[in-house]
Amino acid sequence: MDTAARGLLSTDSRAAIDAMLDDRLYDGGDKSAMFDLIARVRERYARLINADVDEIAFTKNVSEGLNAIVAAFDWRKGDNMVLCADLEHPNNVFPWRHLVRRAGVEMRVVAPQEGQIPAEALADAMDRRTRMVSASSVTFAPGFRMDMAAIGQHCRARGALFLVDGVQSVGILATDVAALGIDAMATSTQKGLLGLYGMGFLYCRREWAEQLTPAYLSRFGVDLGAGVHEAALGDGADRLMPAARRFDLGNYNYIGAAAVDASLAMMLDAGPRRIEAYVTGLARKLAQGLVDLGLPVCGGVPPDGKGSSIVALGALGQGQHDTVDDPAMAALYEHLSANGVRLSIRRGTLRFSLHVNNNAADIERVIELARGHNRGTIGK
Ligand SMILES: Cc1ncc(COP(=O)(O)O)c(C=O)c1O
């Protein structure tokens, strides 16, 4: 129950990695097969989030994707951007602070409301100099789902770019970037996409991408036409690749691509909506069971269709990553861990995060363990 830290690697992904390593070890590696793999992964990921293939770039992680967008934008002194910094991962705060120092851009920080990124407050903070709004689709703690469609609409109406950190939802919640009005979205593959560290995707909507100038440019971001060797220099015009492909640089993380190729195939086969319904259903069941024991679940049991894959227990902000101030919660964490439940502490809460590898028996076991521990220590 720790997908929000890193997901499980499937045996299919492991087999794909092994096959690639064997090929490299015994046969030197087949470059055209590697390029075919990249094309297939790009197409599968595009399909998963309802984007066009050209709207997907390969990155290392969330940080690289977010920074690629920030650095490619034509910022003017006095421009501003809006975010709810308290609920963002530091990787979606440092790039903005850097921008403030480098380019005189204003960072408008909106306060969270009961653990939520408040869509309307973000919109209220926007004005005619707002160029971007950035937010996580689901926060890493307490794991609430943000109203992406509402923010997307406000951004579209005002011509601002809506930039999403999608890492806590992609692969788990069905994500239709077109329907949600997302202009750019960064993710990495080690969490909900059930892949490896060091591999990520950047989606950027064509209309925006083609107005952006990447800070870095290299071979795969330059359009030399079909069939031209990767080492060719071209005619010197250095036309950028269409849409987000201009953000691709040099050789790819082929091993990371092989791992996520297998999980993308599984997700497309199972269907993103089915995965979402299954995982959020389990999370609601867990939240309900813990609430029934009198335990303080952040936000209580979410309404059907509004929850995420994350259930956070305890008071948000009491304690830090890996520590919790409340001795009762610390003891519960120890008890669960000692009994083989894998979870994390984030921002002082016990964070359970689920995926398709979990089932109803897992949920019952955690509730039973919490009930046993609860007697005499916490709640009723
Ligand atoms: C919301 C969120 N964003 C970003 C990250 C990580 O970013 P990166 O992939 O750049 O390491 C995490 C977790 O590690 C996260 O929970």
mmCIF file of N, CA and C in Angstrom, residues 275-325:
data_model
loop_
_atom_site.group_PDB
_atom_site.id
_atom_site.type_symbol
_atom_site.label_atom_id
_atom_site.label_comp_id
_atom_site.label_asym_id
_atom_site.label_seq_id
_atom_site.Cartn_x
_atom_site.Cartn_y
_atom_site.Cartn_z
ATOM 1 N N ILE A 275 -9.831 0.549 -13.929
ATOM 2 C CA ILE A 275 -8.774 0.612 -12.907
ATOM 3 C C ILE A 275 -9.145 1.657 -11.856
ATOM 4 N N GLU A 276 -9.569 2.830 -12.327
ATOM 5 C CA GLU A 276 -9.938 3.889 -11.379
ATOM 6 C C GLU A 276 -11.068 3.425 -10.449
ATOM 7 N N ALA A 277 -12.105 2.829 -11.025
ATOM 8 C CA ALA A 277 -13.252 2.418 -10.204
ATOM 9 C C ALA A 277 -12.817 1.376 -9.166
ATOM 10 N N TYR A 278 -11.961 0.443 -9.593
ATOM 11 C CA TYR A 278 -11.500 -0.616 -8.696
ATOM 12 C C TYR A 278 -10.659 -0.038 -7.554
ATOM 13 N N VAL A 279 -9.682 0.778 -7.910
ATOM 14 C CA VAL A 279 -8.734 1.266 -6.889
ATOM 15 C C VAL A 279 -9.420 2.261 -5.940
ATOM 16 N N THR A 280 -10.214 3.173 -6.489
ATOM 17 C CA THR A 280 -10.866 4.151 -5.599
ATOM 18 C C THR A 280 -11.930 3.451 -4.746
ATOM 19 N N GLY A 281 -12.509 2.382 -5.274
ATOM 20 C CA GLY A 281 -13.461 1.595 -4.473
ATOM 21 C C GLY A 281 -12.765 0.973 -3.266
ATOM 22 N N LEU A 282 -11.578 0.420 -3.486
ATOM 23 C CA LEU A 282 -10.809 -0.151 -2.367
ATOM 24 C C LEU A 282 -10.436 0.938 -1.352
ATOM 25 N N ALA A 283 -10.046 2.100 -1.872
ATOM 26 C CA ALA A 283 -9.625 3.190 -0.971
ATOM 27 C C ALA A 283 -10.801 3.659 -0.112
ATOM 28 N N ARG A 284 -11.988 3.723 -0.710
ATOM 29 C CA ARG A 284 -13.179 4.124 0.069
ATOM 30 C C ARG A 284 -13.472 3.097 1.154
ATOM 31 N N LYS A 285 -13.304 1.829 0.799
ATOM 32 C CA LYS A 285 -13.553 0.759 1.763
ATOM 33 C C LYS A 285 -12.568 0.868 2.944
ATOM 34 N N LEU A 286 -11.341 1.153 2.622
ATOM 35 C CA LEU A 286 -10.332 1.318 3.675
ATOM 36 C C LEU A 286 -10.673 2.531 4.551
ATOM 37 N N ALA A 287 -11.006 3.644 3.897
ATOM 38 C CA ALA A 287 -11.351 4.863 4.653
ATOM 39 C C ALA A 287 -12.548 4.586 5.566
ATOM 40 N N GLN A 288 -13.555 3.917 5.028
ATOM 41 C CA GLN A 288 -14.761 3.626 5.816
ATOM 42 C C GLN A 288 -14.422 2.745 7.026
ATOM 43 N N GLY A 289 -13.615 1.713 6.785
ATOM 44 C CA GLY A 289 -13.247 0.802 7.871
ATOM 45 C C GLY A 289 -12.486 1.520 8.976
ATOM 46 N N LEU A 290 -11.603 2.420 8.601
ATOM 47 C CA LEU A 290 -10.811 3.150 9.600
ATOM 48 C C LEU A 290 -11.693 4.166 10.340
ATOM 49 N N VAL A 291 -12.581 4.818 9.598
ATOM 50 C CA VAL A 291 -13.534 5.759 10.228
ATOM 51 C C VAL A 291 -14.410 5.008 11.234
ATOM 52 N N ASP A 292 -14.855 3.804 10.849
ATOM 53 C CA ASP A 292 -15.708 3.009 11.743
ATOM 54 C C ASP A 292 -14.990 2.637 13.040
ATOM 55 N N LEU A 293 -13.662 2.592 12.985
ATOM 56 C CA LEU A 293 -12.889 2.313 14.211
ATOM 57 C C LEU A 293 -12.655 3.582 15.032
ATOM 58 N N GLY A 294 -13.171 4.695 14.526
ATOM 59 C CA GLY A 294 -12.996 5.973 15.230
ATOM 60 C C GLY A 294 -11.668 6.638 14.925
ATOM 61 N N LEU A 295 -11.035 6.212 13.856
ATOM 62 C CA LEU A 295 -9.722 6.782 13.520
ATOM 63 C C LEU A 295 -9.879 8.015 12.618
ATOM 64 N N PRO A 296 -8.965 8.977 12.765
ATOM 65 C CA PRO A 296 -9.101 10.260 12.058
ATOM 66 C C PRO A 296 -8.600 10.205 10.615
ATOM 67 N N VAL A 297 -9.471 9.779 9.709
ATOM 68 C CA VAL A 297 -9.116 9.745 8.278
ATOM 69 C C VAL A 297 -9.251 11.161 7.724
ATOM 70 N N CYS A 298 -8.186 11.655 7.073
ATOM 71 C CA CYS A 298 -8.228 13.018 6.505
ATOM 72 C C CYS A 298 -9.371 13.114 5.494
ATOM 73 N N GLY A 299 -10.259 14.048 5.711
ATOM 74 C CA GLY A 299 -11.367 14.264 4.781
ATOM 75 C C GLY A 299 -12.490 13.244 4.922
ATOM 76 N N GLY A 300 -12.370 12.280 5.826
ATOM 77 C CA GLY A 300 -13.418 11.258 5.983
ATOM 78 C C GLY A 300 -13.499 10.361 4.753
ATOM 79 N N VAL A 301 -14.678 9.782 4.533
ATOM 80 C CA VAL A 301 -14.861 8.897 3.371
ATOM 81 C C VAL A 301 -15.283 9.783 2.199
ATOM 82 N N PRO A 302 -14.515 9.789 1.108
ATOM 83 C CA PRO A 302 -14.880 10.682 -0.001
ATOM 84 C C PRO A 302 -16.156 10.202 -0.689
ATOM 85 N N PRO A 303 -16.942 11.132 -1.257
ATOM 86 C CA PRO A 303 -18.098 10.716 -2.031
ATOM 87 C C PRO A 303 -17.654 9.839 -3.202
ATOM 88 N N ASP A 304 -18.509 8.942 -3.621
ATOM 89 C CA ASP A 304 -18.194 8.052 -4.732
ATOM 90 C C ASP A 304 -17.771 8.882 -5.954
ATOM 91 N N GLY A 305 -16.684 8.501 -6.566
ATOM 92 C CA GLY A 305 -16.230 9.203 -7.775
ATOM 93 C C GLY A 305 -15.366 10.422 -7.493
ATOM 94 N N LYS A 306 -15.220 10.787 -6.226
ATOM 95 C CA LYS A 306 -14.417 11.985 -5.903
ATOM 96 C C LYS A 306 -13.099 11.625 -5.233
ATOM 97 N N GLY A 307 -12.957 10.379 -4.819
ATOM 98 C CA GLY A 307 -11.769 9.992 -4.062
ATOM 99 C C GLY A 307 -10.600 9.651 -4.969
ATOM 100 N N SER A 308 -9.456 9.419 -4.314
ATOM 101 C CA SER A 308 -8.249 9.013 -5.042
ATOM 102 C C SER A 308 -7.855 7.618 -4.569
ATOM 103 N N SER A 309 -6.607 7.249 -4.813
ATOM 104 C CA SER A 309 -6.097 5.944 -4.367
ATOM 105 C C SER A 309 -5.424 6.050 -3.002
ATOM 106 N N ILE A 310 -5.440 7.263 -2.430
ATOM 107 C CA ILE A 310 -4.688 7.518 -1.188
ATOM 108 C C ILE A 310 -5.643 7.714 -0.006
ATOM 109 N N VAL A 311 -5.309 7.082 1.107
ATOM 110 C CA VAL A 311 -6.042 7.308 2.357
ATOM 111 C C VAL A 311 -5.012 7.768 3.375
ATOM 112 N N ALA A 312 -5.224 8.954 3.946
ATOM 113 C CA ALA A 312 -4.270 9.497 4.925
ATOM 114 C C ALA A 312 -4.925 9.535 6.292
ATOM 115 N N LEU A 313 -4.155 9.152 7.277
ATOM 116 C CA LEU A 313 -4.687 9.003 8.630
ATOM 117 C C LEU A 313 -3.891 9.898 9.568
ATOM 118 N N GLY A 314 -4.616 10.694 10.378
ATOM 119 C CA GLY A 314 -3.935 11.560 11.343
ATOM 120 C C GLY A 314 -4.129 13.016 10.967
ATOM 121 N N ALA A 315 -3.469 13.891 11.711
ATOM 122 C CA ALA A 315 -3.621 15.322 11.475
ATOM 123 C C ALA A 315 -2.509 15.793 10.543
ATOM 124 N N LEU A 316 -2.935 16.348 9.418
ATOM 125 C CA LEU A 316 -1.972 16.801 8.410
ATOM 126 C C LEU A 316 -1.036 17.846 9.009
ATOM 127 N N GLY A 317 0.243 17.658 8.781
ATOM 128 C CA GLY A 317 1.218 18.661 9.202
ATOM 129 C C GLY A 317 1.773 18.443 10.597
ATOM 130 N N GLN A 318 1.222 17.454 11.336
ATOM 131 C CA GLN A 318 1.811 17.177 12.651
ATOM 132 C C GLN A 318 2.908 16.144 12.455
ATOM 133 N N GLY A 319 4.137 16.617 12.457
ATOM 134 C CA GLY A 319 5.239 15.719 12.138
ATOM 135 C C GLY A 319 5.651 15.949 10.698
ATOM 136 N N GLN A 320 6.613 15.162 10.279
ATOM 137 C CA GLN A 320 7.229 15.405 8.979
ATOM 138 C C GLN A 320 7.135 14.163 8.116
ATOM 139 N N HIS A 321 7.941 14.123 7.067
ATOM 140 C CA HIS A 321 8.104 12.901 6.302
ATOM 141 C C HIS A 321 8.752 11.876 7.230
ATOM 142 N N ASP A 322 8.232 10.714 7.284
ATOM 143 C CA ASP A 322 8.793 9.601 8.059
ATOM 144 C C ASP A 322 8.636 9.725 9.572
ATOM 145 N N THR A 323 8.116 10.835 10.069
ATOM 146 C CA THR A 323 7.858 10.897 11.515
ATOM 147 C C THR A 323 6.460 11.457 11.738
ATOM 148 N N VAL A 324 5.884 11.074 12.867
ATOM 149 C CA VAL A 324 4.576 11.598 13.205
ATOM 150 C C VAL A 324 4.618 11.975 14.685
ATOM 151 N N ASP A 325 4.067 13.165 15.012
ATOM 152 C CA ASP A 325 4.154 13.650 16.399
ATOM 153 C C ASP A 325 3.212 12.895 17.332
#
